[in-house]
Amino acid sequence: MDMIVTPTGRLKGELQALSSKNYTTRYLLVAALAEGTSTIRFPAHSEDGEAMRRCIRDLGAVVEEDDEKIVVTGFGRHPRPVKELNVGNAGAVLRFVLSIAALLPEVTFVNAYPQSLGKRPHDDLITALQGMGVEIEHHNGKLPITVKGGHPRGGKIQVSGSVSSQFLSSLLFLTPLLDEDSEIEVLHDLKSKVVIGQTLEVLAQAGIRVEASDDLMHYRVPGRQKYRAQEYTVQGDYPGSAAVLAAAAVTQSDVKLYRLTEDSKQGERAVVDVLRAMKVPLTHENGIVHVQGNGRLTAGEFDGDEFTDGVLAMVAASVFAEGTSRFYNVENLRYKECDRITDYLTELRKAGANVEEKRDEIIVHGRPEGVEGGVEIDAHFDHRVIMALTVVGLRAKNPIRIRDAHHVAKSYPQYFDHLKLLGAQVQWVE
Ligand SMILES: O=C(O)C1=C[C@@H](OP(=O)(O)O)[C@@H](O)[C@H](O)C1
Ligand SMILES: C=C(OP(=O)(O)O)C(=O)O
């Protein structure tokens, strides 16, 4: 399905933010790793959430759900042997479950999205698990991947963090269940470091003890721990909301987004500060972000690694800013659903934006006068490209057509309905 985005001058209204993808995947996993029954309130309903539900069900968790909660009875440290797992296009789900699969004799992760997740590298996690005595068959570090586990060893574990923080998170979920205590050392660098705060928060909520160094590069994890069955409440999602806030920032707007707590550990919370730095009129109080956009933005320079999944939306906003913006320290955007630097900038240029790339930077020469539009955009299987190009389309001079925009459902199936509620002119076409 394609989406036609027609230029829209004004947005007005109030929305409840969607539920957090990253907390939903984590709560489902720790609930499955507990032996009792856990309840997850307000889980995200999206393809990635569904992928984690499918995997934990296949591994033996009992999952029941209604409109507002999921009840999970876990399998503890004894997942059910299964031949195949399908994680859809969800990187975090694949990486987290890969380590848990090491508790099984043999399981293959199938390649359901050869053009997206099928291109992403998992070498660093594979190497770490091999060091723990797990045999792994793979295709140059990519899917399909077969894990031949059984009895992974704890002890001294090393993992590179230079491509993704998900590899470290994955090991932090597995190691508490091992017989030995573990010491995890992160090699090279740790990208998307802020997300590790979410992993540690969820582990603590599940009753798991982990000692982390202040720089988040070293961990001590006692073995033989048990995940506690719990009640969890999922908070609002900043990465998805970033696109709605960017849309409000580039138009004449009066938009309130609820359920965005000021003290959230989501790094993408920083998009509120980014927009503020771009001089977008807004307030953030009592979990409500209120944008009263006047369409005027000022360029700025930002460390994108602080708000990884919000960068594309902020770049889209900066397309209309006065001056040149720079988003640096973003190389790992190249290893996401698509190459979020080269592929994304290709689409932005088609729409009329003036952008440049470096290996680890996106540079935007703002066009406050607007961009031409009137083009077809390739979604590259990437929900965040779809959301960001929609923001650009709202302020273009002519409509844009985003091909295969249904991939927005990876994280935010209601995105276009939410924008419509605010008055955006967006329309699905076959
Ligand atoms: O741990 C997580 O849930 C995630 C970590 C981040 O990935 P990287 O660590 O690969 O940057 C983020 O982009 C992704 O959407 C979710
Ligand atoms: C990169 C993302 O997700 P994942 O790595 O889980 O596929 C994302 O949600 O933007």
Tab-separated table of N, CA and C in Angstrom, residues 150-202:
chain	number	residue	atom	x	y	z
A	150	GLY	N	22.679	-25.425	24.085
A	150	GLY	CA	22.635	-26.472	25.098
A	150	GLY	C	23.096	-25.920	26.429
A	151	HIS	N	24.425	-25.781	26.553
A	151	HIS	CA	24.966	-25.344	27.847
A	151	HIS	C	25.963	-24.208	27.679
A	152	PRO	N	25.456	-23.005	27.371
A	152	PRO	CA	26.393	-21.887	27.231
A	152	PRO	C	27.135	-21.631	28.550
A	153	ARG	N	28.430	-21.294	28.414
A	153	ARG	CA	29.253	-21.024	29.601
A	153	ARG	C	29.222	-19.553	29.950
A	154	GLY	N	29.208	-19.253	31.238
A	154	GLY	CA	29.387	-17.871	31.691
A	154	GLY	C	30.876	-17.577	31.778
A	155	GLY	N	31.275	-16.892	32.847
A	155	GLY	CA	32.696	-16.556	32.983
A	155	GLY	C	33.009	-15.251	32.294
A	156	LYS	N	34.194	-15.162	31.702
A	156	LYS	CA	34.590	-13.888	31.058
A	156	LYS	C	34.042	-13.829	29.639
A	157	ILE	N	33.268	-12.803	29.374
A	157	ILE	CA	32.614	-12.673	28.061
A	157	ILE	C	32.998	-11.309	27.490
A	158	GLN	N	33.317	-11.298	26.214
A	158	GLN	CA	33.617	-10.008	25.569
A	158	GLN	C	32.657	-9.810	24.410
A	159	VAL	N	32.226	-8.572	24.223
A	159	VAL	CA	31.330	-8.289	23.088
A	159	VAL	C	31.624	-6.884	22.581
A	160	SER	N	31.656	-6.751	21.271
A	160	SER	CA	31.867	-5.411	20.718
A	160	SER	C	30.545	-4.642	20.733
A	161	GLY	N	30.641	-3.356	21.068
A	161	GLY	CA	29.439	-2.512	21.078
A	161	GLY	C	29.497	-1.475	19.973
A	162	SER	N	30.385	-1.663	18.988
A	162	SER	CA	30.580	-0.569	18.027
A	162	SER	C	29.516	-0.529	16.928
A	163	VAL	N	28.727	-1.598	16.785
A	163	VAL	CA	27.667	-1.593	15.766
A	163	VAL	C	26.284	-1.424	16.403
A	164	SER	N	26.074	-2.120	17.525
A	164	SER	CA	24.745	-2.109	18.137
A	164	SER	C	24.829	-2.419	19.624
A	165	SER	N	23.992	-1.740	20.393
A	165	SER	CA	23.897	-2.024	21.836
A	165	SER	C	23.073	-3.291	22.082
A	166	GLN	N	22.342	-3.731	21.068
A	166	GLN	CA	21.431	-4.872	21.256
A	166	GLN	C	22.196	-6.154	21.593
A	167	PHE	N	23.454	-6.257	21.144
A	167	PHE	CA	24.242	-7.461	21.426
A	167	PHE	C	24.520	-7.564	22.923
A	168	LEU	N	24.891	-6.425	23.512
A	168	LEU	CA	25.143	-6.402	24.954
A	168	LEU	C	23.843	-6.666	25.725
A	169	SER	N	22.760	-6.005	25.334
A	169	SER	CA	21.477	-6.247	26.013
A	169	SER	C	21.146	-7.728	25.998
A	170	SER	N	21.355	-8.339	24.849
A	170	SER	CA	21.051	-9.756	24.679
A	170	SER	C	21.801	-10.608	25.706
A	171	LEU	N	23.081	-10.337	25.877
A	171	LEU	CA	23.890	-11.114	26.833
A	171	LEU	C	23.478	-10.814	28.267
A	172	LEU	N	23.027	-9.585	28.502
A	172	LEU	CA	22.568	-9.237	29.860
A	172	LEU	C	21.281	-9.988	30.214
A	173	PHE	N	20.464	-10.313	29.207
A	173	PHE	CA	19.245	-11.098	29.485
A	173	PHE	C	19.584	-12.570	29.735
A	174	LEU	N	20.591	-13.104	29.037
A	174	LEU	CA	20.913	-14.535	29.161
A	174	LEU	C	21.736	-14.862	30.412
A	175	THR	N	22.775	-14.064	30.670
A	175	THR	CA	23.768	-14.467	31.675
A	175	THR	C	23.210	-14.722	33.086
A	176	PRO	N	22.161	-14.022	33.543
A	176	PRO	CA	21.666	-14.330	34.901
A	176	PRO	C	21.175	-15.774	35.035
A	177	LEU	N	20.836	-16.417	33.899
A	177	LEU	CA	20.282	-17.776	33.944
A	177	LEU	C	21.362	-18.864	33.917
A	178	LEU	N	22.612	-18.469	33.697
A	178	LEU	CA	23.674	-19.472	33.542
A	178	LEU	C	24.135	-20.016	34.898
A	179	ASP	N	24.806	-21.170	34.855
A	179	ASP	CA	25.285	-21.770	36.108
A	179	ASP	C	26.397	-20.932	36.733
A	180	GLU	N	27.314	-20.437	35.863
A	180	GLU	CA	28.433	-19.636	36.408
A	180	GLU	C	28.061	-18.159	36.504
A	181	ASP	N	28.849	-17.451	37.327
A	181	ASP	CA	28.760	-15.992	37.306
A	181	ASP	C	29.430	-15.512	36.015
A	182	SER	N	29.064	-14.322	35.551
A	182	SER	CA	29.680	-13.800	34.328
A	182	SER	C	30.260	-12.418	34.561
A	183	GLU	N	31.278	-12.136	33.756
A	183	GLU	CA	31.825	-10.771	33.681
A	183	GLU	C	31.785	-10.383	32.229
A	184	ILE	N	31.062	-9.349	31.906
A	184	ILE	CA	30.967	-8.939	30.489
A	184	ILE	C	31.790	-7.677	30.281
A	185	GLU	N	32.650	-7.742	29.279
A	185	GLU	CA	33.440	-6.562	28.926
A	185	GLU	C	33.011	-6.111	27.533
A	186	VAL	N	32.695	-4.825	27.407
A	186	VAL	CA	32.311	-4.295	26.091
A	186	VAL	C	33.573	-3.781	25.399
A	187	LEU	N	33.819	-4.263	24.189
A	187	LEU	CA	35.028	-3.868	23.464
A	187	LEU	C	34.732	-2.712	22.520
A	188	HIS	N	35.761	-1.956	22.217
A	188	HIS	CA	35.753	-0.866	21.225
A	188	HIS	C	34.951	0.339	21.708
A	189	ASP	N	33.650	0.291	21.589
A	189	ASP	CA	32.831	1.475	21.828
A	189	ASP	C	31.449	0.931	22.151
A	190	LEU	N	30.563	1.751	22.646
A	190	LEU	CA	29.191	1.278	22.848
A	190	LEU	C	28.238	2.282	22.224
A	191	LYS	N	27.684	1.903	21.066
A	191	LYS	CA	26.739	2.782	20.380
A	191	LYS	C	25.348	2.619	20.991
A	192	SER	N	24.521	3.633	20.844
A	192	SER	CA	23.180	3.642	21.447
A	192	SER	C	23.251	3.274	22.934
A	193	LYS	N	24.270	3.796	23.597
A	193	LYS	CA	24.534	3.463	25.000
A	193	LYS	C	23.308	3.693	25.897
A	194	VAL	N	22.565	4.749	25.598
A	194	VAL	CA	21.438	5.116	26.468
A	194	VAL	C	20.441	3.961	26.594
A	195	VAL	N	20.301	3.173	25.512
A	195	VAL	CA	19.304	2.098	25.525
A	195	VAL	C	19.637	1.048	26.599
A	196	ILE	N	20.929	0.919	26.923
A	196	ILE	CA	21.319	-0.052	27.945
A	196	ILE	C	20.666	0.304	29.282
A	197	GLY	N	20.445	1.593	29.501
A	197	GLY	CA	19.740	2.023	30.716
A	197	GLY	C	18.357	1.384	30.803
A	198	GLN	N	17.695	1.239	29.654
A	198	GLN	CA	16.363	0.605	29.638
A	198	GLN	C	16.482	-0.885	29.977
A	199	THR	N	17.528	-1.534	29.439
A	199	THR	CA	17.738	-2.955	29.734
A	199	THR	C	17.985	-3.141	31.234
A	200	LEU	N	18.848	-2.305	31.807
A	200	LEU	CA	19.175	-2.449	33.228
A	200	LEU	C	17.953	-2.159	34.100
A	201	GLU	N	17.164	-1.179	33.685
A	201	GLU	CA	15.951	-0.842	34.437
A	201	GLU	C	14.986	-2.033	34.447
A	202	VAL	N	14.792	-2.647	33.286
A	202	VAL	CA	13.849	-3.763	33.185
A	202	VAL	C	14.381	-4.977	33.962
